[in-house]
Amino acid sequence: VQLKESGGGLAQPGGSLRLSCAASGFVFSKDAMSWARQAPGKGLEWVAAITTDGAITWYADSVKGRFTISRDNVRNTAYLQMDNLRPEDAALYYCAKDIDIAKPPTKADGTWGQGTQVTVAS
């Protein structure tokens, strides 16, 4: 079972990035997927989640209206489109599965990728 994030990098405030999470080793279409982030010196924070068929999504208040989570069950990939980025969005972004977004995120639960770094600066 593996999750591999990509797409991070440097963006200017107001800019956009699209993160990808490539899944392998399990039946991707049967798992809800989530994105979390960790800024320097801060704890993990849930960002967004999506059901198996993509019909239902959830967003943290801090990203609602700016980020969009989606998935492609043919390509076994989840995405996080991030628009109108702010400096406070800078963090290491992780995708995860087999987690409960009703609980505080912890890497001790579920399966996590290695993360992709997002920097927002002019």
mmCIF file with all atom_site columns, C-alpha atoms in Angstrom:
data_model
loop_
_atom_site.group_PDB
_atom_site.id
_atom_site.type_symbol
_atom_site.label_atom_id
_atom_site.label_alt_id
_atom_site.label_comp_id
_atom_site.label_asym_id
_atom_site.label_entity_id
_atom_site.label_seq_id
_atom_site.pdbx_PDB_ins_code
_atom_site.Cartn_x
_atom_site.Cartn_y
_atom_site.Cartn_z
_atom_site.occupancy
_atom_site.B_iso_or_equiv
_atom_site.pdbx_formal_charge
_atom_site.auth_seq_id
_atom_site.auth_comp_id
_atom_site.auth_asym_id
_atom_site.auth_atom_id
_atom_site.pdbx_PDB_model_num
ATOM 1   C CA . VAL A 1 1   ? 0.000   0.000  0.000   1.00 0.00 ? 1   VAL A CA 1
ATOM 2   C CA . GLN A 1 2   ? 1.547   3.292  -1.055  1.00 0.00 ? 2   GLN A CA 1
ATOM 3   C CA . LEU A 1 3   ? 0.519   6.914  -1.402  1.00 0.00 ? 3   LEU A CA 1
ATOM 4   C CA . LYS A 1 4   ? 2.849   9.294  -3.197  1.00 0.00 ? 4   LYS A CA 1
ATOM 5   C CA . GLU A 1 5   ? 2.252   13.031 -3.286  1.00 0.00 ? 5   GLU A CA 1
ATOM 6   C CA . SER A 1 6   ? 3.625   15.377 -5.917  1.00 0.00 ? 6   SER A CA 1
ATOM 7   C CA . GLY A 1 7   ? 3.010   18.836 -7.310  1.00 0.00 ? 7   GLY A CA 1
ATOM 8   C CA . GLY A 1 8   ? 4.285   20.953 -4.465  1.00 0.00 ? 8   GLY A CA 1
ATOM 9   C CA . GLY A 1 9   ? 6.572   23.913 -5.021  1.00 0.00 ? 9   GLY A CA 1
ATOM 10  C CA . LEU A 1 10  ? 6.774   27.656 -4.761  1.00 0.00 ? 10  LEU A CA 1
ATOM 11  C CA . ALA A 1 11  ? 3.764   29.817 -5.541  1.00 0.00 ? 11  ALA A CA 1
ATOM 12  C CA . GLN A 1 12  ? 3.153   33.507 -5.132  1.00 0.00 ? 12  GLN A CA 1
ATOM 13  C CA . PRO A 1 13  ? 0.329   34.758 -2.936  1.00 0.00 ? 13  PRO A CA 1
ATOM 14  C CA . GLY A 1 14  ? -2.818  34.564 -5.028  1.00 0.00 ? 14  GLY A CA 1
ATOM 15  C CA . GLY A 1 15  ? -1.303  31.835 -7.158  1.00 0.00 ? 15  GLY A CA 1
ATOM 16  C CA . SER A 1 16  ? -2.289  28.219 -7.694  1.00 0.00 ? 16  SER A CA 1
ATOM 17  C CA . LEU A 1 17  ? -0.837  24.746 -7.339  1.00 0.00 ? 17  LEU A CA 1
ATOM 18  C CA . ARG A 1 18  ? -2.298  21.320 -8.037  1.00 0.00 ? 18  ARG A CA 1
ATOM 19  C CA . LEU A 1 19  ? -1.201  18.481 -5.800  1.00 0.00 ? 19  LEU A CA 1
ATOM 20  C CA . SER A 1 20  ? -1.523  14.846 -6.851  1.00 0.00 ? 20  SER A CA 1
ATOM 21  C CA . CYS A 1 21  ? -1.615  11.696 -4.747  1.00 0.00 ? 21  CYS A CA 1
ATOM 22  C CA . ALA A 1 22  ? -0.812  8.533  -6.682  1.00 0.00 ? 22  ALA A CA 1
ATOM 23  C CA . ALA A 1 23  ? -2.125  5.391  -4.990  1.00 0.00 ? 23  ALA A CA 1
ATOM 24  C CA . SER A 1 24  ? -0.972  1.821  -5.409  1.00 0.00 ? 24  SER A CA 1
ATOM 25  C CA . GLY A 1 25  ? -1.264  -1.529 -3.692  1.00 0.00 ? 25  GLY A CA 1
ATOM 26  C CA . PHE A 1 26  ? -4.966  -1.345 -2.857  1.00 0.00 ? 26  PHE A CA 1
ATOM 27  C CA . VAL A 1 27  ? -8.330  -0.877 -4.561  1.00 0.00 ? 27  VAL A CA 1
ATOM 28  C CA . PHE A 1 28  ? -8.334  2.901  -4.750  1.00 0.00 ? 28  PHE A CA 1
ATOM 29  C CA . SER A 1 29  ? -12.011 3.223  -5.646  1.00 0.00 ? 29  SER A CA 1
ATOM 30  C CA . LYS A 1 30  ? -13.018 1.625  -2.333  1.00 0.00 ? 30  LYS A CA 1
ATOM 31  C CA . ASP A 1 31  ? -11.279 4.153  -0.072  1.00 0.00 ? 31  ASP A CA 1
ATOM 32  C CA . ALA A 1 32  ? -12.195 7.670  0.911   1.00 0.00 ? 32  ALA A CA 1
ATOM 33  C CA . MET A 1 33  ? -9.196  9.967  0.611   1.00 0.00 ? 33  MET A CA 1
ATOM 34  C CA . SER A 1 34  ? -8.049  12.961 2.602   1.00 0.00 ? 34  SER A CA 1
ATOM 35  C CA . TRP A 1 35  ? -5.474  15.722 2.529   1.00 0.00 ? 35  TRP A CA 1
ATOM 36  C CA . ALA A 1 36  ? -3.774  17.117 5.605   1.00 0.00 ? 36  ALA A CA 1
ATOM 37  C CA . ARG A 1 37  ? -0.987  19.630 6.114   1.00 0.00 ? 37  ARG A CA 1
ATOM 38  C CA . GLN A 1 38  ? 1.613   20.560 8.662   1.00 0.00 ? 38  GLN A CA 1
ATOM 39  C CA . ALA A 1 39  ? 3.132   24.008 8.808   1.00 0.00 ? 39  ALA A CA 1
ATOM 40  C CA . PRO A 1 40  ? 6.532   24.559 10.471  1.00 0.00 ? 40  PRO A CA 1
ATOM 41  C CA . GLY A 1 41  ? 6.182   24.419 14.234  1.00 0.00 ? 41  GLY A CA 1
ATOM 42  C CA . LYS A 1 42  ? 2.508   23.458 14.075  1.00 0.00 ? 42  LYS A CA 1
ATOM 43  C CA . GLY A 1 43  ? 0.519   20.256 14.307  1.00 0.00 ? 43  GLY A CA 1
ATOM 44  C CA . LEU A 1 44  ? -1.205  18.348 11.566  1.00 0.00 ? 44  LEU A CA 1
ATOM 45  C CA . GLU A 1 45  ? -4.408  19.875 10.207  1.00 0.00 ? 45  GLU A CA 1
ATOM 46  C CA . TRP A 1 46  ? -7.077  18.265 8.058   1.00 0.00 ? 46  TRP A CA 1
ATOM 47  C CA . VAL A 1 47  ? -7.576  20.163 4.825   1.00 0.00 ? 47  VAL A CA 1
ATOM 48  C CA . ALA A 1 48  ? -10.070 18.240 2.692   1.00 0.00 ? 48  ALA A CA 1
ATOM 49  C CA . ALA A 1 49  ? -11.639 14.833 2.205   1.00 0.00 ? 49  ALA A CA 1
ATOM 50  C CA . ILE A 1 50  ? -13.585 13.042 -0.510  1.00 0.00 ? 50  ILE A CA 1
ATOM 51  C CA . THR A 1 51  ? -15.775 9.949  -0.575  1.00 0.00 ? 51  THR A CA 1
ATOM 52  C CA . THR A 1 52  ? -15.070 6.894  -2.700  1.00 0.00 ? 52  THR A CA 1
ATOM 53  C CA . ASP A 1 53  ? -17.156 8.085  -5.638  1.00 0.00 ? 53  ASP A CA 1
ATOM 54  C CA . GLY A 1 54  ? -16.305 11.749 -5.263  1.00 0.00 ? 54  GLY A CA 1
ATOM 55  C CA . ALA A 1 55  ? -19.913 12.672 -4.584  1.00 0.00 ? 55  ALA A CA 1
ATOM 56  C CA . ILE A 1 56  ? -19.272 14.191 -1.166  1.00 0.00 ? 56  ILE A CA 1
ATOM 57  C CA . THR A 1 57  ? -16.413 16.471 -0.177  1.00 0.00 ? 57  THR A CA 1
ATOM 58  C CA . TRP A 1 58  ? -15.435 18.219 3.012   1.00 0.00 ? 58  TRP A CA 1
ATOM 59  C CA . TYR A 1 59  ? -13.155 21.217 3.543   1.00 0.00 ? 59  TYR A CA 1
ATOM 60  C CA . ALA A 1 60  ? -11.586 22.943 6.501   1.00 0.00 ? 60  ALA A CA 1
ATOM 61  C CA . ASP A 1 61  ? -12.969 26.437 6.964   1.00 0.00 ? 61  ASP A CA 1
ATOM 62  C CA . SER A 1 62  ? -9.527  27.874 6.312   1.00 0.00 ? 62  SER A CA 1
ATOM 63  C CA . VAL A 1 63  ? -9.491  26.579 2.707   1.00 0.00 ? 63  VAL A CA 1
ATOM 64  C CA . LYS A 1 64  ? -13.179 26.499 1.803   1.00 0.00 ? 64  LYS A CA 1
ATOM 65  C CA . GLY A 1 65  ? -13.836 28.291 -1.478  1.00 0.00 ? 65  GLY A CA 1
ATOM 66  C CA . ARG A 1 66  ? -10.150 28.223 -2.457  1.00 0.00 ? 66  ARG A CA 1
ATOM 67  C CA . PHE A 1 67  ? -9.197  24.518 -2.529  1.00 0.00 ? 67  PHE A CA 1
ATOM 68  C CA . THR A 1 68  ? -10.896 21.737 -4.453  1.00 0.00 ? 68  THR A CA 1
ATOM 69  C CA . ILE A 1 69  ? -10.423 18.040 -3.778  1.00 0.00 ? 69  ILE A CA 1
ATOM 70  C CA . SER A 1 70  ? -11.134 15.525 -6.532  1.00 0.00 ? 70  SER A CA 1
ATOM 71  C CA . ARG A 1 71  ? -10.221 12.012 -7.577  1.00 0.00 ? 71  ARG A CA 1
ATOM 72  C CA . ASP A 1 72  ? -9.822  9.867  -10.670 1.00 0.00 ? 72  ASP A CA 1
ATOM 73  C CA . ASN A 1 73  ? -10.639 6.243  -9.885  1.00 0.00 ? 73  ASN A CA 1
ATOM 74  C CA . VAL A 1 74  ? -9.291  5.129  -13.265 1.00 0.00 ? 74  VAL A CA 1
ATOM 75  C CA . ARG A 1 75  ? -5.888  6.736  -12.717 1.00 0.00 ? 75  ARG A CA 1
ATOM 76  C CA . ASN A 1 76  ? -5.890  5.830  -8.987  1.00 0.00 ? 76  ASN A CA 1
ATOM 77  C CA . THR A 1 77  ? -5.066  9.408  -8.132  1.00 0.00 ? 77  THR A CA 1
ATOM 78  C CA . ALA A 1 78  ? -6.452  12.035 -5.788  1.00 0.00 ? 78  ALA A CA 1
ATOM 79  C CA . TYR A 1 79  ? -5.940  15.743 -6.372  1.00 0.00 ? 79  TYR A CA 1
ATOM 80  C CA . LEU A 1 80  ? -5.963  18.965 -4.419  1.00 0.00 ? 80  LEU A CA 1
ATOM 81  C CA . GLN A 1 81  ? -6.370  22.087 -6.528  1.00 0.00 ? 81  GLN A CA 1
ATOM 82  C CA . MET A 1 82  ? -5.229  25.067 -4.500  1.00 0.00 ? 82  MET A CA 1
ATOM 83  C CA . ASP A 1 83  ? -6.176  28.524 -5.751  1.00 0.00 ? 83  ASP A CA 1
ATOM 84  C CA . ASN A 1 84  ? -5.741  31.983 -4.281  1.00 0.00 ? 84  ASN A CA 1
ATOM 85  C CA . LEU A 1 85  ? -2.921  30.719 -2.115  1.00 0.00 ? 85  LEU A CA 1
ATOM 86  C CA . ARG A 1 86  ? -1.992  32.594 1.019   1.00 0.00 ? 86  ARG A CA 1
ATOM 87  C CA . PRO A 1 87  ? 1.286   32.642 2.958   1.00 0.00 ? 87  PRO A CA 1
ATOM 88  C CA . GLU A 1 88  ? -0.459  30.729 5.748   1.00 0.00 ? 88  GLU A CA 1
ATOM 89  C CA . ASP A 1 89  ? -1.094  27.844 3.325   1.00 0.00 ? 89  ASP A CA 1
ATOM 90  C CA . ALA A 1 90  ? 2.635   27.065 3.282   1.00 0.00 ? 90  ALA A CA 1
ATOM 91  C CA . ALA A 1 91  ? 3.091   23.591 4.738   1.00 0.00 ? 91  ALA A CA 1
ATOM 92  C CA . LEU A 1 92  ? 3.996   19.998 4.042   1.00 0.00 ? 92  LEU A CA 1
ATOM 93  C CA . TYR A 1 93  ? 0.913   18.465 2.447   1.00 0.00 ? 93  TYR A CA 1
ATOM 94  C CA . TYR A 1 94  ? 0.017   14.810 2.913   1.00 0.00 ? 94  TYR A CA 1
ATOM 95  C CA . CYS A 1 95  ? -2.616  12.541 1.458   1.00 0.00 ? 95  CYS A CA 1
ATOM 96  C CA . ALA A 1 96  ? -4.017  9.820  3.676   1.00 0.00 ? 96  ALA A CA 1
ATOM 97  C CA . LYS A 1 97  ? -6.554  7.004  3.777   1.00 0.00 ? 97  LYS A CA 1
ATOM 98  C CA . ASP A 1 98  ? -8.163  4.809  6.447   1.00 0.00 ? 98  ASP A CA 1
ATOM 99  C CA . ILE A 1 99  ? -8.492  7.801  8.742   1.00 0.00 ? 99  ILE A CA 1
ATOM 100 C CA . ASP A 1 100 ? -11.310 9.522  10.596  1.00 0.00 ? 100 ASP A CA 1
ATOM 101 C CA . ILE A 1 101 ? -11.456 13.250 9.874   1.00 0.00 ? 101 ILE A CA 1
ATOM 102 C CA . ALA A 1 102 ? -13.693 13.657 12.912  1.00 0.00 ? 102 ALA A CA 1
ATOM 103 C CA . LYS A 1 103 ? -10.590 12.996 15.001  1.00 0.00 ? 103 LYS A CA 1
ATOM 104 C CA . PRO A 1 104 ? -7.384  15.065 15.145  1.00 0.00 ? 104 PRO A CA 1
ATOM 105 C CA . PRO A 1 105 ? -4.976  13.811 12.494  1.00 0.00 ? 105 PRO A CA 1
ATOM 106 C CA . THR A 1 106 ? -2.152  11.557 13.511  1.00 0.00 ? 106 THR A CA 1
ATOM 107 C CA . LYS A 1 107 ? 0.221   9.537  11.379  1.00 0.00 ? 107 LYS A CA 1
ATOM 108 C CA . ALA A 1 108 ? -0.214  6.710  13.871  1.00 0.00 ? 108 ALA A CA 1
ATOM 109 C CA . ASP A 1 109 ? -3.596  6.050  12.231  1.00 0.00 ? 109 ASP A CA 1
ATOM 110 C CA . GLY A 1 110 ? -4.188  5.060  8.632   1.00 0.00 ? 110 GLY A CA 1
ATOM 111 C CA . THR A 1 111 ? -1.859  5.210  5.661   1.00 0.00 ? 111 THR A CA 1
ATOM 112 C CA . TRP A 1 112 ? 0.012   8.382  4.760   1.00 0.00 ? 112 TRP A CA 1
ATOM 113 C CA . GLY A 1 113 ? 2.257   9.487  1.960   1.00 0.00 ? 113 GLY A CA 1
ATOM 114 C CA . GLN A 1 114 ? 5.620   11.136 2.461   1.00 0.00 ? 114 GLN A CA 1
ATOM 115 C CA . GLY A 1 115 ? 4.297   14.622 1.779   1.00 0.00 ? 115 GLY A CA 1
ATOM 116 C CA . THR A 1 116 ? 4.973   17.378 -0.721  1.00 0.00 ? 116 THR A CA 1
ATOM 117 C CA . GLN A 1 117 ? 6.163   20.824 0.285   1.00 0.00 ? 117 GLN A CA 1
ATOM 118 C CA . VAL A 1 118 ? 4.178   23.936 -0.581  1.00 0.00 ? 118 VAL A CA 1
ATOM 119 C CA . THR A 1 119 ? 5.793   27.348 -0.185  1.00 0.00 ? 119 THR A CA 1
ATOM 120 C CA . VAL A 1 120 ? 3.860   30.563 -0.681  1.00 0.00 ? 120 VAL A CA 1
ATOM 121 C CA . ALA A 1 121 ? 5.987   33.652 -0.955  1.00 0.00 ? 121 ALA A CA 1
ATOM 122 C CA . SER A 1 122 ? 6.554   36.634 -3.174  1.00 0.00 ? 122 SER A CA 1
#
